[in-house]
């Protein structure tokens, strides 16, 4: 059973899309095994996106991710990483399939409503960034 980190980003929480996005996750058959709302600092956002530190969008991205509350969740299921990425859609909402979350709700390549781990390696970094062992339940 694979696990992945999902984030509902500030643009989506602010527009009251949390319920709709969680509904799509459950409809896909993925199990939510951890869930909370947090507001992270600029420093915490920088640590989370450490792999992007040298990218031109890093400063703006980490400002944005610390600009308001986010909802973080751990999703579990067979092929959870790829299934959640497929549900999210392409990074740029303009290029994402209209059925996907980003295609439906994304505002821009930065404010694209959701995050998902892109590999088992990134999930292994990202899940413990937000959740302790005790916060992950057995479904
Ligand atoms: N991002 C951005 N400009 C870009 C590429 C990415 O602002 O040109 C932001 C966007 O919010 C994206 C995040 O940085 O979700 C991480 O980028 P990545 O390439 O990892 O995309 P993702 O894995 O989220 O699809
Ligand atoms: Mg990524």
mmCIF file of C-alpha atoms and ligand atoms in Angstrom:
data_model
loop_
_atom_site.group_PDB
_atom_site.id
_atom_site.type_symbol
_atom_site.label_atom_id
_atom_site.label_comp_id
_atom_site.label_asym_id
_atom_site.label_seq_id
_atom_site.Cartn_x
_atom_site.Cartn_y
_atom_site.Cartn_z
ATOM 1 C CA UNK A 1 0.000 0.000 0.000
ATOM 2 C CA UNK A 2 1.462 3.320 -1.127
ATOM 3 C CA UNK A 3 1.143 6.673 0.666
ATOM 4 C CA UNK A 4 1.424 10.195 -0.731
ATOM 5 C CA UNK A 5 1.225 13.730 0.638
ATOM 6 C CA UNK A 6 -1.596 15.957 -0.581
ATOM 7 C CA UNK A 7 -1.860 19.694 0.098
ATOM 8 C CA UNK A 8 -4.858 21.897 -0.568
ATOM 9 C CA UNK A 9 -3.047 25.179 -1.220
ATOM 10 C CA UNK A 10 -4.008 28.667 0.086
ATOM 11 C CA UNK A 11 -5.894 29.693 -3.074
ATOM 12 C CA UNK A 12 -8.240 26.699 -2.750
ATOM 13 C CA UNK A 13 -8.758 26.861 1.029
ATOM 14 C CA UNK A 14 -9.525 30.572 0.676
ATOM 15 C CA UNK A 15 -12.214 29.854 -1.947
ATOM 16 C CA UNK A 16 -13.916 27.186 0.248
ATOM 17 C CA UNK A 17 -12.883 24.356 -2.076
ATOM 18 C CA UNK A 18 -11.567 22.059 0.680
ATOM 19 C CA UNK A 19 -14.696 19.918 0.827
ATOM 20 C CA UNK A 20 -14.957 19.520 -2.944
ATOM 21 C CA UNK A 21 -11.296 18.504 -3.248
ATOM 22 C CA UNK A 22 -11.562 15.976 -0.377
ATOM 23 C CA UNK A 23 -14.744 14.646 -2.026
ATOM 24 C CA UNK A 24 -12.846 14.004 -5.268
ATOM 25 C CA UNK A 25 -10.104 12.192 -3.333
ATOM 26 C CA UNK A 26 -12.636 9.919 -1.648
ATOM 27 C CA UNK A 27 -14.531 9.379 -4.902
ATOM 28 C CA UNK A 28 -11.271 8.146 -6.455
ATOM 29 C CA UNK A 29 -11.131 5.524 -3.701
ATOM 30 C CA UNK A 30 -8.034 6.858 -1.970
ATOM 31 C CA UNK A 31 -8.096 6.596 1.844
ATOM 32 C CA UNK A 32 -7.371 9.710 3.914
ATOM 33 C CA UNK A 33 -5.121 8.402 6.716
ATOM 34 C CA UNK A 34 -4.089 11.798 8.162
ATOM 35 C CA UNK A 35 -5.582 15.277 7.838
ATOM 36 C CA UNK A 36 -5.102 18.742 9.335
ATOM 37 C CA UNK A 37 -5.189 22.461 8.611
ATOM 38 C CA UNK A 38 -2.040 24.475 9.290
ATOM 39 C CA UNK A 39 -0.502 27.793 8.368
ATOM 40 C CA UNK A 40 3.209 27.424 7.650
ATOM 41 C CA UNK A 41 5.889 30.098 7.912
ATOM 42 C CA UNK A 42 8.017 31.267 4.971
ATOM 43 C CA UNK A 43 10.941 29.231 6.457
ATOM 44 C CA UNK A 44 8.785 26.107 6.724
ATOM 45 C CA UNK A 45 7.648 26.536 3.102
ATOM 46 C CA UNK A 46 11.298 26.900 2.041
ATOM 47 C CA UNK A 47 12.184 23.653 3.806
ATOM 48 C CA UNK A 48 9.286 21.826 2.229
ATOM 49 C CA UNK A 49 10.234 22.996 -1.296
ATOM 50 C CA UNK A 50 13.991 22.648 -0.699
ATOM 51 C CA UNK A 51 14.490 20.824 -4.059
ATOM 52 C CA UNK A 52 13.262 23.971 -5.837
ATOM 53 C CA UNK A 53 15.590 26.365 -3.955
ATOM 54 C CA UNK A 54 17.498 27.387 -7.117
ATOM 55 C CA UNK A 55 14.408 27.831 -9.300
ATOM 56 C CA UNK A 56 13.309 31.357 -10.306
ATOM 57 C CA UNK A 57 9.842 30.810 -8.808
ATOM 58 C CA UNK A 58 11.110 29.720 -5.344
ATOM 59 C CA UNK A 59 10.713 33.042 -3.527
ATOM 60 C CA UNK A 60 7.245 33.745 -4.886
ATOM 61 C CA UNK A 61 6.127 30.121 -4.310
ATOM 62 C CA UNK A 62 7.210 30.103 -0.667
ATOM 63 C CA UNK A 63 5.586 33.527 -0.057
ATOM 64 C CA UNK A 64 2.370 32.152 -1.504
ATOM 65 C CA UNK A 65 2.451 28.849 0.421
ATOM 66 C CA UNK A 66 2.851 30.762 3.693
ATOM 67 C CA UNK A 67 0.202 33.386 2.806
ATOM 68 C CA UNK A 68 -2.767 31.558 4.354
ATOM 69 C CA UNK A 69 -4.039 28.268 5.771
ATOM 70 C CA UNK A 70 -3.442 25.020 3.920
ATOM 71 C CA UNK A 71 -4.953 21.571 4.403
ATOM 72 C CA UNK A 72 -2.447 18.718 4.435
ATOM 73 C CA UNK A 73 -3.404 15.070 4.108
ATOM 74 C CA UNK A 74 -1.818 11.679 3.674
ATOM 75 C CA UNK A 75 -3.559 9.505 1.098
ATOM 76 C CA UNK A 76 -3.178 5.741 0.985
ATOM 77 C CA UNK A 77 -3.986 3.177 -1.680
ATOM 78 C CA UNK A 78 -2.581 1.046 -4.435
ATOM 79 C CA UNK A 79 -0.631 3.416 -6.719
ATOM 80 C CA UNK A 80 -1.619 6.401 -4.543
ATOM 81 C CA UNK A 81 1.177 8.671 -5.820
ATOM 82 C CA UNK A 82 0.223 8.360 -9.497
ATOM 83 C CA UNK A 83 -3.535 8.299 -8.854
ATOM 84 C CA UNK A 84 -3.374 11.549 -6.868
ATOM 85 C CA UNK A 85 -1.119 13.179 -9.510
ATOM 86 C CA UNK A 86 -3.639 12.170 -12.200
ATOM 87 C CA UNK A 87 -6.527 13.609 -10.185
ATOM 88 C CA UNK A 88 -4.548 16.871 -9.702
ATOM 89 C CA UNK A 89 -3.666 17.373 -13.380
ATOM 90 C CA UNK A 90 -0.722 19.172 -14.968
ATOM 91 C CA UNK A 91 1.214 21.830 -13.012
ATOM 92 C CA UNK A 92 -0.065 24.619 -15.292
ATOM 93 C CA UNK A 93 -3.889 24.767 -15.024
ATOM 94 C CA UNK A 94 -4.027 26.131 -18.593
ATOM 95 C CA UNK A 95 -2.519 22.841 -19.800
ATOM 96 C CA UNK A 96 -4.333 20.549 -17.370
ATOM 97 C CA UNK A 97 -7.220 18.344 -18.456
ATOM 98 C CA UNK A 98 -10.457 20.238 -17.574
ATOM 99 C CA UNK A 99 -11.695 17.243 -15.533
ATOM 100 C CA UNK A 100 -8.753 17.486 -13.142
ATOM 101 C CA UNK A 101 -8.622 19.565 -9.947
ATOM 102 C CA UNK A 102 -6.063 21.971 -11.387
ATOM 103 C CA UNK A 103 -7.947 22.109 -14.700
ATOM 104 C CA UNK A 104 -11.169 22.977 -12.859
ATOM 105 C CA UNK A 105 -9.953 25.246 -10.050
ATOM 106 C CA UNK A 106 -6.334 26.322 -10.665
ATOM 107 C CA UNK A 107 -5.806 30.076 -11.045
ATOM 108 C CA UNK A 108 -2.239 30.136 -12.427
ATOM 109 C CA UNK A 109 0.891 27.993 -12.690
ATOM 110 C CA UNK A 110 1.714 29.097 -9.119
ATOM 111 C CA UNK A 111 -1.771 29.193 -7.570
ATOM 112 C CA UNK A 112 -2.678 25.750 -8.845
ATOM 113 C CA UNK A 113 -4.796 24.666 -5.851
ATOM 114 C CA UNK A 114 -3.113 21.380 -4.893
ATOM 115 C CA UNK A 115 0.203 19.619 -4.282
ATOM 116 C CA UNK A 116 1.085 15.936 -4.552
ATOM 117 C CA UNK A 117 4.304 13.984 -3.994
ATOM 118 C CA UNK A 118 5.892 13.046 -7.329
ATOM 119 C CA UNK A 119 7.759 9.862 -6.273
ATOM 120 C CA UNK A 120 8.179 7.448 -3.347
ATOM 121 C CA UNK A 121 11.353 9.393 -2.446
ATOM 122 C CA UNK A 122 9.535 12.734 -2.247
ATOM 123 C CA UNK A 123 6.629 11.148 -0.312
ATOM 124 C CA UNK A 124 9.180 9.808 2.210
ATOM 125 C CA UNK A 125 10.445 13.382 2.729
ATOM 126 C CA UNK A 126 7.109 15.177 2.597
ATOM 127 C CA UNK A 127 4.879 12.983 4.827
ATOM 128 C CA UNK A 128 7.097 13.250 7.962
ATOM 129 C CA UNK A 129 7.560 16.980 7.214
ATOM 130 C CA UNK A 130 3.952 17.434 8.375
ATOM 131 C CA UNK A 131 2.926 14.305 10.297
ATOM 132 C CA UNK A 132 4.360 12.239 13.125
ATOM 133 C CA UNK A 133 3.942 8.473 13.232
ATOM 134 C CA UNK A 134 1.130 8.835 15.770
ATOM 135 C CA UNK A 135 -0.915 10.983 13.388
ATOM 136 C CA UNK A 136 -1.093 8.321 10.667
ATOM 137 C CA UNK A 137 -3.984 5.933 11.184
ATOM 138 C CA UNK A 138 -4.529 2.409 9.972
ATOM 139 C CA UNK A 139 -7.634 2.537 7.785
HETATM 140 N N1 LIG B 1 5.515 26.648 -9.824
HETATM 141 C C1 LIG B 1 5.537 27.973 -10.235
HETATM 142 N N2 LIG B 1 6.052 28.273 -11.475
HETATM 143 C C2 LIG B 1 6.576 27.321 -12.299
HETATM 144 C C3 LIG B 1 6.568 25.988 -11.875
HETATM 145 C C4 LIG B 1 6.022 25.684 -10.638
HETATM 146 O O1 LIG B 1 5.080 28.847 -9.509
HETATM 147 O O2 LIG B 1 7.038 27.657 -13.402
HETATM 148 C C5 LIG B 1 4.962 26.305 -8.492
HETATM 149 C C6 LIG B 1 3.607 25.601 -8.563
HETATM 150 O O3 LIG B 1 2.818 26.022 -7.450
HETATM 151 C C7 LIG B 1 4.006 24.144 -8.461
HETATM 152 C C8 LIG B 1 5.177 24.220 -7.473
HETATM 153 O O4 LIG B 1 5.849 25.412 -7.825
HETATM 154 O O5 LIG B 1 2.934 23.331 -8.011
HETATM 155 C C9 LIG B 1 6.141 23.067 -7.518
HETATM 156 O O6 LIG B 1 6.585 22.890 -8.853
HETATM 157 P P1 LIG B 1 6.684 21.450 -9.502
HETATM 158 O O7 LIG B 1 7.463 21.580 -10.764
HETATM 159 O O8 LIG B 1 7.182 20.470 -8.486
HETATM 160 O O9 LIG B 1 5.174 21.130 -9.909
HETATM 161 P P2 LIG B 1 4.123 20.071 -9.282
HETATM 162 O O10 LIG B 1 4.896 18.859 -8.823
HETATM 163 O O11 LIG B 1 3.443 20.781 -8.126
HETATM 164 O O12 LIG B 1 3.171 19.773 -10.391
HETATM 165 MG MG1 LIG B 2 6.519 18.728 -7.573
#
